[in-house]
C-alpha cells in the first residue's frame, strides 16, 4: 500500500525529504490502525491512503505538492484511535500522540 501511495505522488516529483515525511506519516498511521478493518473488510489504512491518492491527482492538476496536507490526510483518524484506546493511561496516550 505504501508503494501505491508513493507512486501516486511521483508525478509531483517529491524531494527526498518530502518522501521521507510521507513514509513516516504512513508508518505512524499504519501502526495506529494496526489490526483495524473497515466494514468492507479492507485494512483501515486503505481509507487515508485513498484520500491521499485522490489529493495527489488534484495537486497534479494544480502543479503543487502540499506535504502537510498529505500528512494531515494520512493521520486524520489517528488522534481519535489513540485517545479511544481503553487499555492505556492518559500519560501513555499523550506519549503516543
GROMACS .gro file of C-alpha atoms in nm, residues 51-92:
model
   42
   51UNK     CA    1  -0.773   1.014   0.036
   52UNK     CA    2  -0.406   1.092  -0.033
   53UNK     CA    3  -0.421   0.935  -0.379
   54UNK     CA    4  -0.724   1.150  -0.461
   55UNK     CA    5  -0.548   1.459  -0.326
   56UNK     CA    6  -0.237   1.379  -0.530
   57UNK     CA    7  -0.442   1.376  -0.850
   58UNK     CA    8  -0.584   1.719  -0.766
   59UNK     CA    9  -0.240   1.851  -0.668
   60UNK     CA   10  -0.104   1.729  -1.001
   61UNK     CA   11  -0.365   1.933  -1.188
   62UNK     CA   12  -0.265   2.238  -0.980
   63UNK     CA   13   0.107   2.168  -1.013
   64UNK     CA   14   0.177   2.178  -0.639
   65UNK     CA   15   0.286   1.934  -0.373
   66UNK     CA   16   0.150   2.007  -0.024
   67UNK     CA   17   0.315   1.756   0.207
   68UNK     CA   18   0.149   1.894   0.521
   69UNK     CA   19  -0.195   1.831   0.372
   70UNK     CA   20  -0.087   1.479   0.276
   71UNK     CA   21   0.030   1.413   0.632
   72UNK     CA   22  -0.297   1.552   0.770
   73UNK     CA   23  -0.492   1.316   0.544
   74UNK     CA   24  -0.282   1.016   0.647
   75UNK     CA   25  -0.315   1.092   1.017
   76UNK     CA   26  -0.665   1.238   1.032
   77UNK     CA   27  -0.813   0.946   1.231
   78UNK     CA   28  -0.503   0.859   1.432
   79UNK     CA   29  -0.574   1.100   1.716
   80UNK     CA   30  -0.916   0.950   1.782
   81UNK     CA   31  -0.778   0.597   1.765
   82UNK     CA   32  -0.505   0.677   2.017
   83UNK     CA   33  -0.737   0.866   2.254
   84UNK     CA   34  -1.002   0.593   2.244
   85UNK     CA   35  -0.757   0.318   2.346
   86UNK     CA   36  -0.920   0.179   2.664
   87UNK     CA   37  -0.615  -0.008   2.792
   88UNK     CA   38  -0.378   0.290   2.808
   89UNK     CA   39  -0.327   0.551   3.074
   90UNK     CA   40  -0.358   0.920   2.999
   91UNK     CA   41   0.022   0.953   3.006
   92UNK     CA   42   0.066   0.667   2.757
   0.00000   0.00000   0.00000
